[in-house]
């Protein structure tokens, strides 16, 4: 069942400059009856074949027969990308030195490669050289550098790079990609490190970044740390929004602190923040460990406030299954059916697992209802069709 989180308020980061440049290099245009790419390479050249296949060895072999100074900047940038991804830092630097001119893509590639291979002093040198060449520092480069630095301990070389970024990044430049990069940092500690690095280059905390950290604390089952970031919102002059409260409610649920989930929901209402579908999904999950009556109360309130939804009814059905309340469970499934919604096979198996203790016969029937489909298409995660879902509802009805 999909759940809405803070990601609804932050757009996903686009591909890096190097990847976008590579994609543009592959776009073709018709000229004089032949295909000529923007990187200037003939469609049947050995270098083109090597680059298209990301083959570093073939790329080096093709370069040995070519004059690097006659290649276009885009072609040279593609070569740098292939060499860097192969892990050959020496070849990457050698080709960079042989290039007649450089652009933001080539500098970005060699700077990030230097950081990746823990040659931070060289990365700083390349960065200074880029700035001296009057090439503007862009968001993609900064986001990539901070992402790599977040996985490394603080040192004088790291501080030097941060100082260079802070001095060179244009005043008032958009930071959308820099903040969105936090989504792709693995692990809570690395996310926290990235957050600190963002602050060190002058990027102020925002709803997006702090909510990401609260959500990361929730996934790590660390509600105490989530509370600290929740408090950071107000200390930063920001008011918690619905995503902040949802992440806190989920953090308490994951830590089995269900009373605190309900207290946070009450605080949310007293602060005038309107709950959404995700709020009630988390609360129903918490209520599934308390009582069926609490589930019913929340379900009625959610329908009145945000209307019925497939995720909410599915979570309610699972909660009723935990309590062995087949009548209420059937009501939730029937409501889904009346709206044309369905469950995925994995959700039906979750219902079966919840029913196992009090209603083993129904649990077995539910498993058999999706058994054939899973055996034929084990990787198919699409919801059940109307006929299959009707059969599931009839099992509970009977």
PDB file of N, CA and C in Angstrom, residues 311-347:
ATOM      1  N   UNK A 311      -5.834   2.980   0.544  1.00  0.00           N
ATOM      2  CA  UNK A 311      -4.869   2.645   1.603  1.00  0.00           C
ATOM      3  C   UNK A 311      -5.493   2.608   2.987  1.00  0.00           C
ATOM      4  N   UNK A 312      -6.393   3.548   3.265  1.00  0.00           N
ATOM      5  CA  UNK A 312      -7.003   3.626   4.590  1.00  0.00           C
ATOM      6  C   UNK A 312      -7.904   2.425   4.858  1.00  0.00           C
ATOM      7  N   UNK A 313      -8.732   2.056   3.886  1.00  0.00           N
ATOM      8  CA  UNK A 313      -9.634   0.917   4.063  1.00  0.00           C
ATOM      9  C   UNK A 313      -8.849  -0.387   4.161  1.00  0.00           C
ATOM     10  N   UNK A 314      -7.762  -0.499   3.407  1.00  0.00           N
ATOM     11  CA  UNK A 314      -6.940  -1.710   3.461  1.00  0.00           C
ATOM     12  C   UNK A 314      -6.279  -1.860   4.826  1.00  0.00           C
ATOM     13  N   UNK A 315      -5.758  -0.742   5.379  1.00  0.00           N
ATOM     14  CA  UNK A 315      -5.142  -0.788   6.706  1.00  0.00           C
ATOM     15  C   UNK A 315      -6.191  -1.118   7.763  1.00  0.00           C
ATOM     16  N   UNK A 316      -7.399  -0.561   7.609  1.00  0.00           N
ATOM     17  CA  UNK A 316      -8.477  -0.861   8.557  1.00  0.00           C
ATOM     18  C   UNK A 316      -8.862  -2.339   8.500  1.00  0.00           C
ATOM     19  N   UNK A 317      -8.945  -2.893   7.286  1.00  0.00           N
ATOM     20  CA  UNK A 317      -9.271  -4.314   7.147  1.00  0.00           C
ATOM     21  C   UNK A 317      -8.231  -5.182   7.843  1.00  0.00           C
ATOM     22  N   UNK A 318      -6.961  -4.796   7.695  1.00  0.00           N
ATOM     23  CA  UNK A 318      -5.896  -5.553   8.354  1.00  0.00           C
ATOM     24  C   UNK A 318      -5.990  -5.429   9.868  1.00  0.00           C
ATOM     25  N   UNK A 319      -6.365  -4.236  10.348  1.00  0.00           N
ATOM     26  CA  UNK A 319      -6.514  -4.030  11.791  1.00  0.00           C
ATOM     27  C   UNK A 319      -7.647  -4.893  12.344  1.00  0.00           C
ATOM     28  N   UNK A 320      -8.776  -4.922  11.644  1.00  0.00           N
ATOM     29  CA  UNK A 320      -9.900  -5.754  12.092  1.00  0.00           C
ATOM     30  C   UNK A 320      -9.518  -7.237  12.064  1.00  0.00           C
ATOM     31  N   UNK A 321      -8.701  -7.625  11.075  1.00  0.00           N
ATOM     32  CA  UNK A 321      -8.263  -9.017  10.998  1.00  0.00           C
ATOM     33  C   UNK A 321      -7.447  -9.389  12.239  1.00  0.00           C
ATOM     34  N   UNK A 322      -6.651  -8.448  12.745  1.00  0.00           N
ATOM     35  CA  UNK A 322      -5.869  -8.707  13.956  1.00  0.00           C
ATOM     36  C   UNK A 322      -6.759  -9.036  15.148  1.00  0.00           C
ATOM     37  N   UNK A 323      -7.915  -8.354  15.202  1.00  0.00           N
ATOM     38  CA  UNK A 323      -8.838  -8.570  16.316  1.00  0.00           C
ATOM     39  C   UNK A 323      -9.831  -9.700  16.034  1.00  0.00           C
ATOM     40  N   UNK A 324      -9.751 -10.298  14.830  1.00  0.00           N
ATOM     41  CA  UNK A 324     -10.662 -11.377  14.482  1.00  0.00           C
ATOM     42  C   UNK A 324     -12.076 -10.913  14.218  1.00  0.00           C
ATOM     43  N   UNK A 325     -12.257  -9.612  13.923  1.00  0.00           N
ATOM     44  CA  UNK A 325     -13.579  -9.036  13.671  1.00  0.00           C
ATOM     45  C   UNK A 325     -13.897  -9.160  12.185  1.00  0.00           C
ATOM     46  N   UNK A 326     -14.437 -10.303  11.788  1.00  0.00           N
ATOM     47  CA  UNK A 326     -14.701 -10.560  10.375  1.00  0.00           C
ATOM     48  C   UNK A 326     -15.778  -9.634   9.821  1.00  0.00           C
ATOM     49  N   UNK A 327     -16.763  -9.260  10.637  1.00  0.00           N
ATOM     50  CA  UNK A 327     -17.845  -8.396  10.161  1.00  0.00           C
ATOM     51  C   UNK A 327     -17.302  -7.029   9.735  1.00  0.00           C
ATOM     52  N   UNK A 328     -16.518  -6.408  10.599  1.00  0.00           N
ATOM     53  CA  UNK A 328     -15.946  -5.099  10.265  1.00  0.00           C
ATOM     54  C   UNK A 328     -14.924  -5.213   9.143  1.00  0.00           C
ATOM     55  N   UNK A 329     -14.177  -6.300   9.140  1.00  0.00           N
ATOM     56  CA  UNK A 329     -13.200  -6.522   8.070  1.00  0.00           C
ATOM     57  C   UNK A 329     -13.910  -6.616   6.732  1.00  0.00           C
ATOM     58  N   UNK A 330     -15.031  -7.367   6.709  1.00  0.00           N
ATOM     59  CA  UNK A 330     -15.790  -7.489   5.474  1.00  0.00           C
ATOM     60  C   UNK A 330     -16.332  -6.135   5.041  1.00  0.00           C
ATOM     61  N   UNK A 331     -16.762  -5.309   6.007  1.00  0.00           N
ATOM     62  CA  UNK A 331     -17.270  -3.985   5.667  1.00  0.00           C
ATOM     63  C   UNK A 331     -16.222  -3.131   4.972  1.00  0.00           C
ATOM     64  N   UNK A 332     -14.975  -3.193   5.458  1.00  0.00           N
ATOM     65  CA  UNK A 332     -13.904  -2.419   4.832  1.00  0.00           C
ATOM     66  C   UNK A 332     -13.609  -2.921   3.421  1.00  0.00           C
ATOM     67  N   UNK A 333     -13.546  -4.242   3.261  1.00  0.00           N
ATOM     68  CA  UNK A 333     -13.270  -4.812   1.932  1.00  0.00           C
ATOM     69  C   UNK A 333     -14.416  -4.525   0.962  1.00  0.00           C
ATOM     70  N   UNK A 334     -15.654  -4.600   1.472  1.00  0.00           N
ATOM     71  CA  UNK A 334     -16.805  -4.329   0.613  1.00  0.00           C
ATOM     72  C   UNK A 334     -16.812  -2.864   0.178  1.00  0.00           C
ATOM     73  N   UNK A 335     -16.407  -1.957   1.082  1.00  0.00           N
ATOM     74  CA  UNK A 335     -16.320  -0.537   0.721  1.00  0.00           C
ATOM     75  C   UNK A 335     -15.284  -0.326  -0.382  1.00  0.00           C
ATOM     76  N   UNK A 336     -14.158  -1.034  -0.285  1.00  0.00           N
ATOM     77  CA  UNK A 336     -13.154  -0.946  -1.348  1.00  0.00           C
ATOM     78  C   UNK A 336     -13.730  -1.435  -2.664  1.00  0.00           C
ATOM     79  N   UNK A 337     -14.447  -2.545  -2.608  1.00  0.00           N
ATOM     80  CA  UNK A 337     -15.026  -3.128  -3.821  1.00  0.00           C
ATOM     81  C   UNK A 337     -16.040  -2.182  -4.456  1.00  0.00           C
ATOM     82  N   UNK A 338     -16.829  -1.501  -3.625  1.00  0.00           N
ATOM     83  CA  UNK A 338     -17.848  -0.593  -4.154  1.00  0.00           C
ATOM     84  C   UNK A 338     -17.234   0.613  -4.856  1.00  0.00           C
ATOM     85  N   UNK A 339     -16.005   0.982  -4.485  1.00  0.00           N
ATOM     86  CA  UNK A 339     -15.315   2.098  -5.139  1.00  0.00           C
ATOM     87  C   UNK A 339     -14.443   1.634  -6.302  1.00  0.00           C
ATOM     88  N   UNK A 340     -14.423   0.342  -6.561  1.00  0.00           N
ATOM     89  CA  UNK A 340     -13.592  -0.175  -7.652  1.00  0.00           C
ATOM     90  C   UNK A 340     -12.136  -0.340  -7.291  1.00  0.00           C
ATOM     91  N   UNK A 341     -11.831  -0.366  -5.975  1.00  0.00           N
ATOM     92  CA  UNK A 341     -10.458  -0.546  -5.537  1.00  0.00           C
ATOM     93  C   UNK A 341     -10.191  -2.013  -5.244  1.00  0.00           C
ATOM     94  N   UNK A 342      -8.929  -2.355  -5.122  1.00  0.00           N
ATOM     95  CA  UNK A 342      -8.564  -3.747  -4.872  1.00  0.00           C
ATOM     96  C   UNK A 342      -7.322  -3.795  -3.992  1.00  0.00           C
ATOM     97  N   UNK A 343      -6.864  -5.003  -3.693  1.00  0.00           N
ATOM     98  CA  UNK A 343      -5.661  -5.228  -2.901  1.00  0.00           C
ATOM     99  C   UNK A 343      -4.605  -5.930  -3.741  1.00  0.00           C
ATOM    100  N   UNK A 344      -3.369  -5.690  -3.400  1.00  0.00           N
ATOM    101  CA  UNK A 344      -2.288  -6.455  -4.015  1.00  0.00           C
ATOM    102  C   UNK A 344      -2.209  -7.821  -3.354  1.00  0.00           C
ATOM    103  N   UNK A 345      -1.637  -8.798  -4.058  1.00  0.00           N
ATOM    104  CA  UNK A 345      -1.511 -10.135  -3.454  1.00  0.00           C
ATOM    105  C   UNK A 345      -0.808 -10.116  -2.103  1.00  0.00           C
ATOM    106  N   UNK A 346       0.233  -9.285  -1.966  1.00  0.00           N
ATOM    107  CA  UNK A 346       0.957  -9.232  -0.700  1.00  0.00           C
ATOM    108  C   UNK A 346       0.062  -8.729   0.433  1.00  0.00           C
ATOM    109  N   UNK A 347      -0.875  -7.801   0.117  1.00  0.00           N
ATOM    110  CA  UNK A 347      -1.790  -7.295   1.140  1.00  0.00           C
ATOM    111  C   UNK A 347      -2.785  -8.363   1.558  1.00  0.00           C
TER     112      UNK A 347
END
